[in-house]
Amino acid sequence: MVKDSSLPWRERNFEGIDLVEADMGIEIDIEKCTGCGSCVSVCPFGVMELINDKVRIKEGCNLCGACVDECTFEAIKIEKAEQKVSEGYKGVWVFAEQRDGKMKSVAYELVSEGRKLADKLGTELSAICLGHNVEDVEQLICYGADKVYLADDAALSDHQEDLYTELLLDLIKKHRPEILIAGATAMGRSFIPRVAALLYTGLTADCTGLDIDPETKLLLQTRPTFGGNVMATIMCQAKRPQMSTVRPHVFKRGTASKERKGQIIKVDFKKEAVTSRTKLLRFIEDLTEKVKLDEADIIVSGGRGLGKPDNFQIIKALAEVLGAAVGSSRPPVDEGWISYSHQVGQTGKTVCPKLYIACGISGSVQHIAGMGTSECIIAINEDPNAPIFQVATYGIVGDLFKVVPMLTEKLKRSRGTA
Amino acid sequence: MNIVICIKQVPGTTEIKIDPKTNTLVREGVKSIVNPFDAYALEEGVRLKERYGGKVTVITMGPPQAEEALRETISLGADDAILLSDRAFAGSDTWATSYVLSKAAAKIANYDIIICGRQTLDGDTGQVGPELSEMLKIPFISYVSKVEEIKDKHIRVQRMIEEGHEEIETTLPAVITVAKEINVPRLPSLRGSMKAKTAKIAVWTAADIGVETDKAGISGSPTRVVKIFFPKREHKSEMLEGTLEEQVEKLAERLEKIV
Ligand SMILES: Cc1cc2nc3c(=O)[nH]c(=O)nc-3n(C[C@H](O)[C@H](O)[C@H](O)COP(=O)(O)OP(=O)(O)OC[C@H]3O[C@@H](n4cnc5c(N)ncnc54)[C@H](O)[C@@H]3O)c2cc1C
Ligand SMILES: Cc1cc2nc3c(=O)[nH]c(=O)nc-3n(C[C@H](O)[C@H](O)[C@H](O)COP(=O)(O)OP(=O)(O)OC[C@H]3O[C@@H](n4cnc5c(N)ncnc54)[C@H](O)[C@@H]3O)c2cc1C
Ligand code: SF4
Ligand code: SF4
């Protein structure tokens, strides 16, 4: 037996290639396998290898089936029961999130994207809005919704996830949409999975691409995984609705048209029927943000290269002349130089400003996952090999403590504020 | 207090290497670790035990080698660890994973609080916690950054949202997911490491916890990964040239055009 903890268990326990794969739900028929190797190169997870001219599968198989289709000798088998397709579901739904009666930008982005999906399917687009005295509900129609289901009640004004879960569940059961998309905001990520769990349907997280498969008419949901290194396309073949969450700013808002016609349908909210088990005692607003990151047209961000908390001053000074919001990579947040609400990246905010200025940020995949789609990216870094330059529109190799203040001064002068 | 922590074993890096010839992931040499976000869940569980007394049980659904991850949690203060392993679980998506975990929780019974990480390094959906809470029909609070108090079967916490912090109260039992801001996980203690070596790790199969196999694994999963590909990064960047002053000058010019 080989004793090496970096090796998968089966290699530690079994020398042979017989039968072990069956434990994972995938089986190789050793008799049929010719050792041609074509499956090995299609496995997206890199878990297949040829040993003594036979294929074997290491730990980490995702049962994606790519190898099964590739093998012309029918040597690979994946066992799974066929699921019964749910029928009678029609229409595309968008969950239109609001806060304090104001529609969130992501609601319009998703309605714009949902419109395209509905058109491809030749079906209706509905937006679901839960809240109290919500402004601009008609705007959802201007951006593309045919119908808006609106539940208006004082009890819905705070983020009452229990109530939202019950209400949305009821509406889905009654109207049976085939697709539902929602924003991957703190609230969306918290209560949409609960709705999916109760419906026994699939939910794909953080999609960056949605499309309709021309053949099956099913929703193709593409999302980054492994910190943005790999893209996966996911389908929900049998269960309905097909549900996805999408991060804010991933899709662009379309153009609103006052000409568009649509219907606002009031939803009866029976307060007595549902109770919230969680109670919001107080809300402590983060006031350190002058300009909200998610809404900013320009963001100036600082990274570990700043060296110490006080140095954020030079980032703030540049942000001020530009009327920009201040962002950060993760290390300054971890070090406590700046609060979490400023963090951009995989575990922070996703932003898509017109201009993103990265100062002393190396450009890890996790950081780029949060800002890579910005229209123009400027990188200031003393290391010419920093990966941030690969995504930058303009790059300056140099000491940020010289470059940034110089730039601030120049801009001040040209704007006549100095 | 009966505290249950859910952890997942994940590849120890997101810097996945890609074989340029075959365009597939290279797994070689990547060690499996406890999902980093779950370390905060475990630490909070151990701290709650230290504050209020009780027992910390760690569960994971995974292949047999996930036992290693469970041993690690014992060295970090867990009392008990259970491995949920069965070929019927292979290929589970978040729905099926949550379903299996809910069945295990039901067998553990009398739990007061179940703590999950905010997301994993690999699947990275953050959906297991909230889905699990519905399957157990108990309240759920996400992104908890501080447990203020547990008293009379109630819990008061702070949770993080985009706009700031919310203070929320709910009844126990409940499921919470924790943010990394909640604590700084401790290192393994010597005593813990000794205990981890000899600890008995229970293995529960589908039959042990009454999992209906058509609801678990690939058969029970509504979602399927149908394609994997590598994002193309085509890009034209301009590195500005000249002395630092000249570079800044050029940059300022370009900036004025954009804003
Ligand atoms: C699961 C997971 C999630 C993560 N989520 C996020 C996330 O959401 N957001 C995020 O940002 N990171 C995230 N990270 C962390 C990420 O992997 C990187 O560690 C992080 O982004 C690095 O931050 P940085 O670029 O500021 O620091 P570093 O990588 O240390 O880079 C500092 C840069 O500053 C430059 N520099 C130093 N001094 C100067 C100077 N005087 N002038 C000019 N340049 C200088 C250096 O050349 C270097 O390139 C995550 C990691 C993991 C594992
Ligand atoms: C490329 C790829 C993309 C995927 N996309 C999706 C998708 O969009 N939708 C979907 O439903 N599934 C998806 N999956 C499947 C998903 O990764 C698995 O279901 C996985 O078992 C759990 O999901 P997660 O890793 O996202 O966990 P998360 O939901 O991110 O985990 C949150 C917390 O739940 C707990 N937890 C998670 N897994 C376990 C476990 N096995 N045992 C104990 N506790 C656990 C941990 O506390 C963890 O911190 C994908 C898988 C791959 C490989
Ligand atoms: S493609 Fe089929 S025959 Fe060829 S190596 Fe793979 S399993 Fe064997
Ligand atoms: S099913 Fe997919 S992940 Fe598993 S071995 Fe085949 S190609 Fe690789």
mmCIF file of C-alpha atoms and ligand atoms in Angstrom, chain A residues 45 62 202-206 223-226 230-232 234, chain B residues 5-10 35 37-38 41 59-62 84 91-97 101 115-131 177 223 225 228, ligand 2:
data_model
loop_
_atom_site.group_PDB
_atom_site.id
_atom_site.type_symbol
_atom_site.label_atom_id
_atom_site.label_comp_id
_atom_site.label_asym_id
_atom_site.label_seq_id
_atom_site.Cartn_x
_atom_site.Cartn_y
_atom_site.Cartn_z
ATOM 1 C CA PHE A 45 -12.042 17.567 -14.523
ATOM 2 C CA ASN A 62 -18.345 14.994 -11.460
ATOM 3 C CA GLY A 202 -32.560 23.163 -9.438
ATOM 4 C CA LEU A 203 -30.901 26.498 -8.789
ATOM 5 C CA THR A 204 -27.758 27.699 -10.511
ATOM 6 C CA ALA A 205 -25.759 30.277 -8.613
ATOM 7 C CA ASP A 206 -24.068 33.426 -9.903
ATOM 8 C CA ARG A 223 -21.329 30.325 -14.351
ATOM 9 C CA PRO A 224 -17.725 30.716 -13.272
ATOM 10 C CA THR A 225 -16.329 28.199 -10.785
ATOM 11 C CA PHE A 226 -12.932 27.528 -9.258
ATOM 12 C CA VAL A 230 -13.354 27.522 -15.248
ATOM 13 C CA MET A 231 -16.774 28.136 -16.734
ATOM 14 C CA ALA A 232 -19.535 25.560 -16.311
ATOM 15 C CA ILE A 234 -25.570 23.913 -16.157
ATOM 16 C CA ILE B 5 -21.238 21.931 11.876
ATOM 17 C CA CYS B 6 -21.359 21.108 8.171
ATOM 18 C CA ILE B 7 -18.041 20.983 6.376
ATOM 19 C CA LYS B 8 -16.891 20.033 2.891
ATOM 20 C CA GLN B 9 -13.542 18.753 1.699
ATOM 21 C CA VAL B 10 -12.332 20.724 -1.320
ATOM 22 C CA ASN B 35 -13.181 24.282 2.893
ATOM 23 C CA PHE B 37 -14.983 29.092 4.993
ATOM 24 C CA ASP B 38 -16.012 26.087 7.075
ATOM 25 C CA ALA B 41 -18.181 27.707 11.120
ATOM 26 C CA ILE B 59 -20.776 16.189 9.519
ATOM 27 C CA THR B 60 -19.631 15.984 5.941
ATOM 28 C CA MET B 61 -21.017 14.242 2.905
ATOM 29 C CA GLY B 62 -18.239 12.957 0.716
ATOM 30 C CA LEU B 84 -21.940 10.520 5.219
ATOM 31 C CA GLY B 91 -22.798 13.592 -8.121
ATOM 32 C CA SER B 92 -25.172 15.395 -5.738
ATOM 33 C CA ASP B 93 -26.000 19.008 -6.552
ATOM 34 C CA THR B 94 -26.917 21.458 -3.810
ATOM 35 C CA TRP B 95 -30.501 20.169 -3.527
ATOM 36 C CA ALA B 96 -29.426 16.553 -3.114
ATOM 37 C CA THR B 97 -26.554 17.529 -0.794
ATOM 38 C CA LEU B 101 -27.489 16.551 5.257
ATOM 39 C CA ILE B 115 -23.659 26.147 11.262
ATOM 40 C CA CYS B 116 -22.479 26.199 7.635
ATOM 41 C CA GLY B 117 -19.794 28.200 5.830
ATOM 42 C CA ARG B 118 -20.865 30.981 3.478
ATOM 43 C CA GLN B 119 -19.718 29.084 0.382
ATOM 44 C CA THR B 120 -17.213 26.506 -0.794
ATOM 45 C CA LEU B 121 -14.041 26.943 -2.822
ATOM 46 C CA ASP B 122 -15.127 24.582 -5.595
ATOM 47 C CA GLY B 123 -18.898 24.505 -6.165
ATOM 48 C CA ASP B 124 -19.044 27.981 -4.697
ATOM 49 C CA THR B 125 -22.845 28.365 -4.688
ATOM 50 C CA GLY B 126 -23.566 29.163 -1.034
ATOM 51 C CA GLN B 127 -26.892 27.380 -1.437
ATOM 52 C CA VAL B 128 -26.509 24.403 0.876
ATOM 53 C CA GLY B 129 -27.158 26.310 4.139
ATOM 54 C CA PRO B 130 -30.454 27.931 3.097
ATOM 55 C CA GLU B 131 -31.705 24.804 1.319
ATOM 56 C CA THR B 177 -24.111 30.540 7.672
ATOM 57 C CA THR B 223 -29.108 20.352 -12.027
ATOM 58 C CA VAL B 225 -23.149 20.279 -15.420
ATOM 59 C CA ILE B 228 -17.038 22.872 -18.885
HETATM 60 C C1 LIG C 2 -18.418 23.313 -11.733
HETATM 61 C C2 LIG C 2 -19.543 23.050 -10.813
HETATM 62 C C3 LIG C 2 -20.638 23.909 -10.762
HETATM 63 C C4 LIG C 2 -21.722 23.635 -9.942
HETATM 64 N N1 LIG C 2 -22.791 24.478 -9.947
HETATM 65 C C5 LIG C 2 -23.889 24.152 -9.215
HETATM 66 C C6 LIG C 2 -25.049 24.967 -9.239
HETATM 67 O O1 LIG C 2 -25.073 26.023 -9.868
HETATM 68 N N2 LIG C 2 -26.145 24.562 -8.552
HETATM 69 C C7 LIG C 2 -26.144 23.414 -7.810
HETATM 70 O O2 LIG C 2 -27.174 23.098 -7.219
HETATM 71 N N3 LIG C 2 -25.046 22.654 -7.714
HETATM 72 C C8 LIG C 2 -23.921 22.986 -8.404
HETATM 73 N N4 LIG C 2 -22.809 22.208 -8.336
HETATM 74 C C9 LIG C 2 -22.799 21.077 -7.404
HETATM 75 C C10 LIG C 2 -22.335 21.513 -6.004
HETATM 76 O O3 LIG C 2 -21.020 21.966 -6.050
HETATM 77 C C11 LIG C 2 -22.443 20.354 -5.057
HETATM 78 O O4 LIG C 2 -23.794 20.131 -4.841
HETATM 79 C C12 LIG C 2 -21.829 20.451 -3.713
HETATM 80 O O5 LIG C 2 -22.033 19.176 -3.081
HETATM 81 C C13 LIG C 2 -22.401 21.479 -2.744
HETATM 82 O O6 LIG C 2 -22.455 22.705 -3.239
HETATM 83 P P1 LIG C 2 -21.362 23.840 -2.986
HETATM 84 O O7 LIG C 2 -20.024 23.252 -3.141
HETATM 85 O O8 LIG C 2 -21.735 24.946 -3.872
HETATM 86 O O9 LIG C 2 -21.582 24.227 -1.466
HETATM 87 P P2 LIG C 2 -22.074 25.653 -0.845
HETATM 88 O O10 LIG C 2 -23.531 25.756 -0.944
HETATM 89 O O11 LIG C 2 -21.235 26.763 -1.386
HETATM 90 O O12 LIG C 2 -21.637 25.337 0.635
HETATM 91 C C14 LIG C 2 -22.095 26.116 1.726
HETATM 92 C C15 LIG C 2 -21.835 25.376 2.988
HETATM 93 O O13 LIG C 2 -22.618 24.192 3.039
HETATM 94 C C16 LIG C 2 -21.894 23.153 3.675
HETATM 95 N N5 LIG C 2 -21.662 22.055 2.747
HETATM 96 C C17 LIG C 2 -21.540 22.104 1.402
HETATM 97 N N6 LIG C 2 -21.295 20.876 0.884
HETATM 98 C C18 LIG C 2 -21.270 20.030 1.932
HETATM 99 C C19 LIG C 2 -21.057 18.628 2.070
HETATM 100 N N7 LIG C 2 -20.822 17.853 1.021
HETATM 101 N N8 LIG C 2 -21.081 18.084 3.322
HETATM 102 C C20 LIG C 2 -21.319 18.853 4.408
HETATM 103 N N9 LIG C 2 -21.527 20.185 4.338
HETATM 104 C C21 LIG C 2 -21.506 20.773 3.117
HETATM 105 C C22 LIG C 2 -20.604 23.774 4.149
HETATM 106 O O14 LIG C 2 -20.799 24.304 5.454
HETATM 107 C C23 LIG C 2 -20.414 24.895 3.167
HETATM 108 O O15 LIG C 2 -19.590 25.936 3.630
HETATM 109 C C24 LIG C 2 -21.704 22.488 -9.132
HETATM 110 C C25 LIG C 2 -20.582 21.659 -9.146
HETATM 111 C C26 LIG C 2 -19.513 21.926 -9.959
HETATM 112 C C27 LIG C 2 -18.332 21.020 -9.945
#
